Amino acid sequence: MSEIITVPRPKVAPKTERPRLYKVILLNDDYTPREFVVVVLKAVFRMSEDQAHRVMMTAHRRGVCVVAVYIKDVAESKATEATELGRKKNYPLMFTTEPEE
Ligand code: TYC
């Protein structure tokens, strides 16, 4: 007499997808003072003076610079907050978001 023994497979935990990340992008303009851009980067994105200066200069020279990457909600609220700080001073400073590829 033959006996069939079935061995249960170990349960594999279902893969949870990682949330899509969004880049916050700083756009150059001709009017916002450089020092103000640095202040905003430090305040909203918690950058050091040195990091903020590098990011500001990259946007100044190349037109745009990726500031940081976050989940969608955080990227959008930080971009809005940073753009709003410029608006309050009547500067055209602009931050946008776009999904990572
Ligand atoms: N181009 C601005 C100036 O010469 C400074 C500046 C840098 C503004 C980066 C915006 O994202 C920016 N005053």
Coordinates of N, CA, C and O and ligand atoms in Angstrom, one line a residue:
M1 N 0.8 -1.2 0.0 CA 0.0 0.0 0.0 C 0.9 1.2 0.0 O 1.8 1.3 0.8
S2 N 0.6 2.2 -1.0 CA 1.4 3.4 -1.0 C 0.7 4.5 -0.3 O -0.5 4.7 -0.5
E3 N 1.4 5.3 0.3 CA 0.9 6.5 1.0 C 1.4 7.8 0.4 O 2.6 7.9 0.1
I4 N 0.5 8.7 0.2 CA 1.0 10.0 -0.4 C 1.1 11.0 0.8 O 0.1 11.3 1.5
I5 N 2.3 11.5 0.9 CA 2.5 12.5 2.0 C 2.6 13.9 1.3 O 3.4 14.1 0.5
T6 N 1.8 14.7 1.7 CA 1.9 16.1 1.2 C 2.5 17.0 2.3 O 2.1 17.0 3.4
V7 N 3.5 17.7 1.8 CA 4.2 18.6 2.7 C 3.8 20.1 2.4 O 3.9 20.5 1.3
P8 N 3.2 20.8 3.3 CA 2.7 22.2 3.0 C 3.9 23.0 2.7 O 5.0 22.9 3.4
R9 N 3.8 23.8 1.6 CA 4.8 24.8 1.3 C 4.9 25.9 2.4 O 3.8 26.3 2.9
P10 N 6.0 26.4 2.7 CA 6.0 27.5 3.7 C 5.3 28.7 3.0 O 5.5 28.9 1.8
K11 N 4.5 29.4 3.8 CA 3.8 30.5 3.2 C 4.8 31.7 2.9 O 5.6 32.0 3.8
V12 N 4.6 32.2 1.7 CA 5.5 33.3 1.3 C 4.7 34.6 1.6 O 3.6 34.7 1.2
A13 N 5.4 35.5 2.3 CA 4.7 36.8 2.6 C 4.4 37.5 1.3 O 5.3 37.6 0.4
P14 N 3.2 38.0 1.1 CA 2.9 38.7 -0.2 C 3.8 40.0 -0.3 O 4.0 40.7 0.7
K15 N 4.3 40.2 -1.5 CA 5.2 41.3 -1.7 C 4.4 42.6 -1.6 O 3.3 42.8 -2.3
T16 N 4.8 43.5 -0.8 CA 4.2 44.8 -0.7 C 4.9 45.8 -1.6 O 6.2 45.9 -1.5
E17 N 4.2 46.4 -2.5 CA 4.9 47.4 -3.5 C 5.3 48.6 -2.7 O 4.6 49.1 -1.9
R18 N 6.5 49.1 -3.1 CA 7.0 50.3 -2.5 C 6.3 51.5 -3.2 O 6.1 51.4 -4.4
P19 N 5.9 52.5 -2.4 CA 5.3 53.7 -3.0 C 6.2 54.3 -4.0 O 7.4 54.4 -3.8
R20 N 5.6 54.9 -5.1 CA 6.3 55.6 -6.1 C 6.9 56.9 -5.4 O 6.2 57.5 -4.6
L21 N 8.1 57.2 -5.8 CA 8.7 58.4 -5.2 C 8.7 59.6 -6.1 O 8.7 59.4 -7.4
Y22 N 8.6 60.8 -5.6 CA 8.5 62.0 -6.4 C 9.7 62.9 -6.1 O 10.0 63.1 -4.9
K23 N 10.2 63.5 -7.2 CA 11.3 64.5 -7.0 C 10.7 65.9 -6.8 O 9.7 66.2 -7.4
V24 N 11.4 66.6 -5.9 CA 11.0 68.0 -5.8 C 12.1 68.8 -6.6 O 13.3 68.5 -6.4
I25 N 11.7 69.6 -7.5 CA 12.6 70.3 -8.5 C 12.6 71.8 -8.3 O 11.5 72.4 -8.2
L26 N 13.7 72.4 -8.2 CA 13.8 73.8 -8.0 C 14.1 74.4 -9.4 O 15.0 74.0 -10.1
L27 N 13.3 75.5 -9.8 CA 13.5 76.1 -11.1 C 14.2 77.5 -10.9 O 13.9 78.2 -9.9
N28 N 15.1 77.8 -11.8 CA 15.8 79.1 -11.7 C 14.8 80.2 -12.2 O 13.8 79.9 -12.9
D29 N 15.1 81.4 -11.7 CA 14.4 82.6 -12.2 C 15.4 83.7 -12.1 O 16.5 83.6 -11.5
D30 N 15.0 84.9 -12.7 CA 16.0 86.0 -12.7 C 15.9 87.0 -11.5 O 16.6 87.9 -11.5
Y31 N 14.9 86.7 -10.7 CA 14.6 87.8 -9.7 C 14.8 87.4 -8.2 O 15.1 88.3 -7.4
T32 N 14.6 86.1 -7.9 CA 14.7 85.7 -6.5 C 16.2 85.8 -6.0 O 17.1 85.3 -6.7
P33 N 16.5 86.5 -4.9 CA 17.9 86.7 -4.5 C 18.4 85.3 -4.1 O 17.7 84.5 -3.5
R34 N 19.7 85.1 -4.5 CA 20.3 83.8 -4.2 C 20.2 83.4 -2.7 O 20.0 82.3 -2.3
E35 N 20.5 84.4 -1.8 CA 20.5 84.1 -0.4 C 19.1 83.7 0.1 O 19.0 82.9 1.0
F36 N 18.1 84.2 -0.5 CA 16.7 83.8 -0.1 C 16.4 82.4 -0.5 O 15.8 81.6 0.2
V37 N 16.9 82.0 -1.7 CA 16.8 80.6 -2.1 C 17.4 79.6 -1.1 O 16.9 78.6 -0.7
V38 N 18.6 80.0 -0.7 CA 19.4 79.2 0.3 C 18.6 79.1 1.6 O 18.4 78.0 2.2
V39 N 18.0 80.2 2.1 CA 17.2 80.2 3.3 C 16.0 79.3 3.2 O 15.8 78.5 4.1
V40 N 15.3 79.3 2.1 CA 14.2 78.4 1.9 C 14.6 77.0 1.8 O 14.0 76.1 2.5
L41 N 15.7 76.7 1.1 CA 16.2 75.3 1.1 C 16.5 74.7 2.4 O 16.2 73.6 2.8
K42 N 17.2 75.6 3.2 CA 17.5 75.2 4.6 C 16.3 74.9 5.5 O 16.2 74.0 6.2
A43 N 15.3 75.8 5.4 CA 14.2 75.8 6.2 C 13.2 74.6 5.9 O 12.8 73.9 6.7
V44 N 13.0 74.5 4.6 CA 11.9 73.5 4.2 C 12.5 72.1 4.0 O 11.9 71.1 4.3
F45 N 13.8 72.0 3.5 CA 14.4 70.7 3.1 C 15.5 70.3 4.1 O 16.2 69.3 3.9
R46 N 15.6 71.1 5.2 CA 16.6 70.8 6.3 C 18.0 70.5 5.7 O 18.7 69.6 6.1
M47 N 18.4 71.4 4.8 CA 19.7 71.3 4.2 C 20.7 72.2 5.0 O 20.3 73.1 5.6
S48 N 22.0 71.8 5.0 CA 23.0 72.6 5.6 C 23.2 73.8 4.6 O 22.8 73.8 3.4
E49 N 23.9 74.8 5.1 CA 24.3 76.0 4.3 C 25.0 75.6 3.0 O 24.6 76.0 1.9
D50 N 25.9 74.6 3.2 CA 26.7 74.2 2.0 C 25.9 73.4 1.0 O 26.0 73.7 -0.2
Q51 N 25.0 72.5 1.4 CA 24.2 71.8 0.5 C 23.2 72.7 -0.2 O 23.0 72.6 -1.4
A52 N 22.6 73.6 0.6 CA 21.6 74.6 0.0 C 22.3 75.4 -1.0 O 21.7 75.7 -2.1
H53 N 23.5 75.9 -0.7 CA 24.2 76.7 -1.7 C 24.5 76.0 -3.0 O 24.4 76.5 -4.1
R54 N 24.9 74.7 -2.9 CA 25.2 73.9 -4.1 C 24.0 73.7 -4.9 O 24.0 73.8 -6.2
V55 N 22.9 73.4 -4.3 CA 21.6 73.2 -5.0 C 21.2 74.5 -5.7 O 20.8 74.5 -6.9
M56 N 21.2 75.6 -4.9 CA 20.8 76.9 -5.5 C 21.7 77.2 -6.7 O 21.2 77.6 -7.8
M57 N 23.0 77.0 -6.6 CA 23.9 77.3 -7.7 C 23.7 76.4 -8.9 O 23.8 76.8 -10.1
T58 N 23.3 75.1 -8.7 CA 23.1 74.2 -9.8 C 21.8 74.7 -10.5 O 21.8 74.8 -11.8
A59 N 20.8 75.1 -9.8 CA 19.6 75.6 -10.5 C 19.9 76.9 -11.2 O 19.4 77.1 -12.4
H60 N 20.7 77.7 -10.6 CA 21.1 79.0 -11.2 C 21.8 78.8 -12.5 O 21.5 79.5 -13.5
R61 N 22.7 77.9 -12.5 CA 23.5 77.6 -13.7 C 22.9 76.8 -14.8 O 23.0 77.0 -16.0
R62 N 22.1 75.8 -14.4 CA 21.6 74.8 -15.3 C 20.1 75.0 -15.6 O 19.5 74.3 -16.5
G63 N 19.4 75.8 -14.8 CA 18.0 76.1 -15.0 C 17.1 75.3 -14.0 O 16.0 75.8 -13.6
V64 N 17.5 74.1 -13.6 CA 16.8 73.3 -12.7 C 17.7 72.5 -11.8 O 18.9 72.3 -12.2
C65 N 17.2 72.0 -10.6 CA 18.0 71.1 -9.8 C 17.0 70.3 -9.0 O 16.1 70.8 -8.4
V66 N 17.3 69.0 -8.9 CA 16.5 68.1 -8.0 C 17.0 68.4 -6.6 O 18.1 68.3 -6.3
V67 N 16.0 68.7 -5.8 CA 16.3 69.1 -4.4 C 16.3 67.8 -3.5 O 17.2 67.6 -2.7
A68 N 15.2 67.0 -3.6 CA 15.1 65.8 -2.8 C 14.0 64.9 -3.4 O 13.3 65.3 -4.3
V69 N 13.9 63.7 -2.8 CA 12.9 62.7 -3.3 C 12.1 62.3 -2.0 O 12.7 62.0 -1.0
Y70 N 10.7 62.2 -2.2 CA 9.8 61.8 -1.1 C 8.7 61.1 -1.7 O 8.4 61.0 -2.9
I71 N 7.8 60.5 -0.7 CA 6.5 60.0 -1.2 C 5.7 61.2 -1.7 O 6.0 62.4 -1.3
K72 N 4.7 60.9 -2.5 CA 4.0 62.0 -3.2 C 3.5 63.1 -2.3 O 3.7 64.3 -2.6
D73 N 2.8 62.8 -1.3 CA 2.2 63.8 -0.4 C 3.2 64.7 0.2 O 3.0 65.9 0.3
V74 N 4.4 64.2 0.6 CA 5.4 65.0 1.3 C 6.1 65.8 0.2 O 6.3 67.0 0.4
A75 N 6.3 65.3 -1.0 CA 7.0 66.1 -2.1 C 6.1 67.3 -2.4 O 6.5 68.4 -2.5
E76 N 4.8 67.0 -2.6 CA 3.9 68.1 -3.0 C 3.7 69.1 -1.9 O 3.7 70.3 -2.2
S77 N 3.6 68.7 -0.6 CA 3.5 69.7 0.4 C 4.7 70.6 0.6 O 4.6 71.8 0.8
K78 N 5.9 69.9 0.5 CA 7.1 70.7 0.6 C 7.3 71.7 -0.6 O 7.8 72.8 -0.4
A79 N 7.0 71.2 -1.8 CA 7.1 72.1 -3.0 C 6.2 73.3 -2.8 O 6.6 74.4 -3.1
T80 N 5.0 73.0 -2.3 CA 4.0 74.1 -2.1 C 4.5 75.1 -1.0 O 4.4 76.3 -1.2
E81 N 4.9 74.5 0.1 CA 5.4 75.4 1.2 C 6.6 76.3 0.8 O 6.6 77.5 1.1
A82 N 7.5 75.7 0.0 CA 8.7 76.4 -0.4 C 8.3 77.5 -1.4 O 8.8 78.6 -1.4
T83 N 7.4 77.2 -2.4 CA 7.0 78.1 -3.4 C 6.2 79.3 -2.7 O 6.4 80.5 -3.0
E84 N 5.5 78.9 -1.7 CA 4.7 79.9 -0.9 C 5.6 80.9 -0.2 O 5.2 82.1 -0.1
L85 N 6.7 80.4 0.4 CA 7.6 81.4 1.1 C 8.1 82.4 0.1 O 8.3 83.6 0.5
G86 N 8.4 82.1 -1.2 CA 8.7 83.0 -2.2 C 7.6 84.0 -2.5 O 7.8 85.2 -2.6
R87 N 6.4 83.4 -2.7 CA 5.2 84.2 -3.0 C 5.0 85.3 -2.0 O 4.6 86.4 -2.3
K88 N 5.2 85.0 -0.7 CA 4.9 86.0 0.4 C 5.8 87.2 0.2 O 5.5 88.2 0.7
K89 N 7.0 87.0 -0.4 CA 7.9 88.1 -0.6 C 7.8 88.7 -2.0 O 8.7 89.4 -2.5
N90 N 6.8 88.2 -2.8 CA 6.6 88.6 -4.2 C 7.8 88.1 -5.1 O 8.1 88.8 -6.1
Y91 N 8.4 87.0 -4.8 CA 9.4 86.5 -5.6 C 8.8 85.3 -6.5 O 7.9 84.6 -6.0
P92 N 9.3 85.2 -7.7 CA 8.7 84.1 -8.6 C 9.3 82.7 -8.3 O 9.2 81.9 -9.2
L93 N 9.9 82.5 -7.2 CA 10.6 81.3 -6.8 C 9.6 80.1 -7.0 O 8.5 80.2 -6.5
M94 N 10.1 79.1 -7.7 CA 9.1 78.0 -8.0 C 9.7 76.6 -7.8 O 10.9 76.3 -8.2
F95 N 9.0 75.8 -7.1 CA 9.3 74.3 -6.9 C 8.2 73.5 -7.5 O 7.1 73.8 -7.3
T96 N 8.6 72.5 -8.2 CA 7.6 71.6 -8.8 C 7.9 70.1 -8.4 O 9.0 69.9 -7.8
T97 N 7.0 69.2 -8.7 CA 7.3 67.8 -8.4 C 7.1 67.0 -9.6 O 6.4 67.4 -10.5
E98 N 7.8 65.9 -9.7 CA 7.6 64.9 -10.8 C 7.9 63.5 -10.4 O 8.9 63.3 -9.5
P99 N 7.2 62.5 -10.8 CA 7.5 61.1 -10.4 C 8.8 60.7 -10.9 O 9.3 61.0 -12.0
E100 N 9.5 59.9 -10.0 CA 10.7 59.2 -10.5 C 10.4 58.1 -11.5 O 9.3 57.5 -11.4
E101 N 11.3 57.9 -12.5 CA 11.0 56.9 -13.5 C 10.8 55.5 -13.0 O 11.2 55.1 -12.0
Ligands
TYC1 N1 19.0 83.4 -10.6 C1 18.7 84.1 -9.4 C2 19.6 85.3 -9.3 O1 20.5 85.5 -10.1 C3 19.1 83.2 -8.1 C4 18.3 81.9 -8.2 C5 18.9 80.7 -8.1 C6 16.9 82.0 -8.2 C7 18.2 79.5 -8.1 C8 16.2 80.8 -8.3 O2 16.2 78.4 -8.2 C9 16.8 79.5 -8.2 N2 19.3 86.2 -8.4

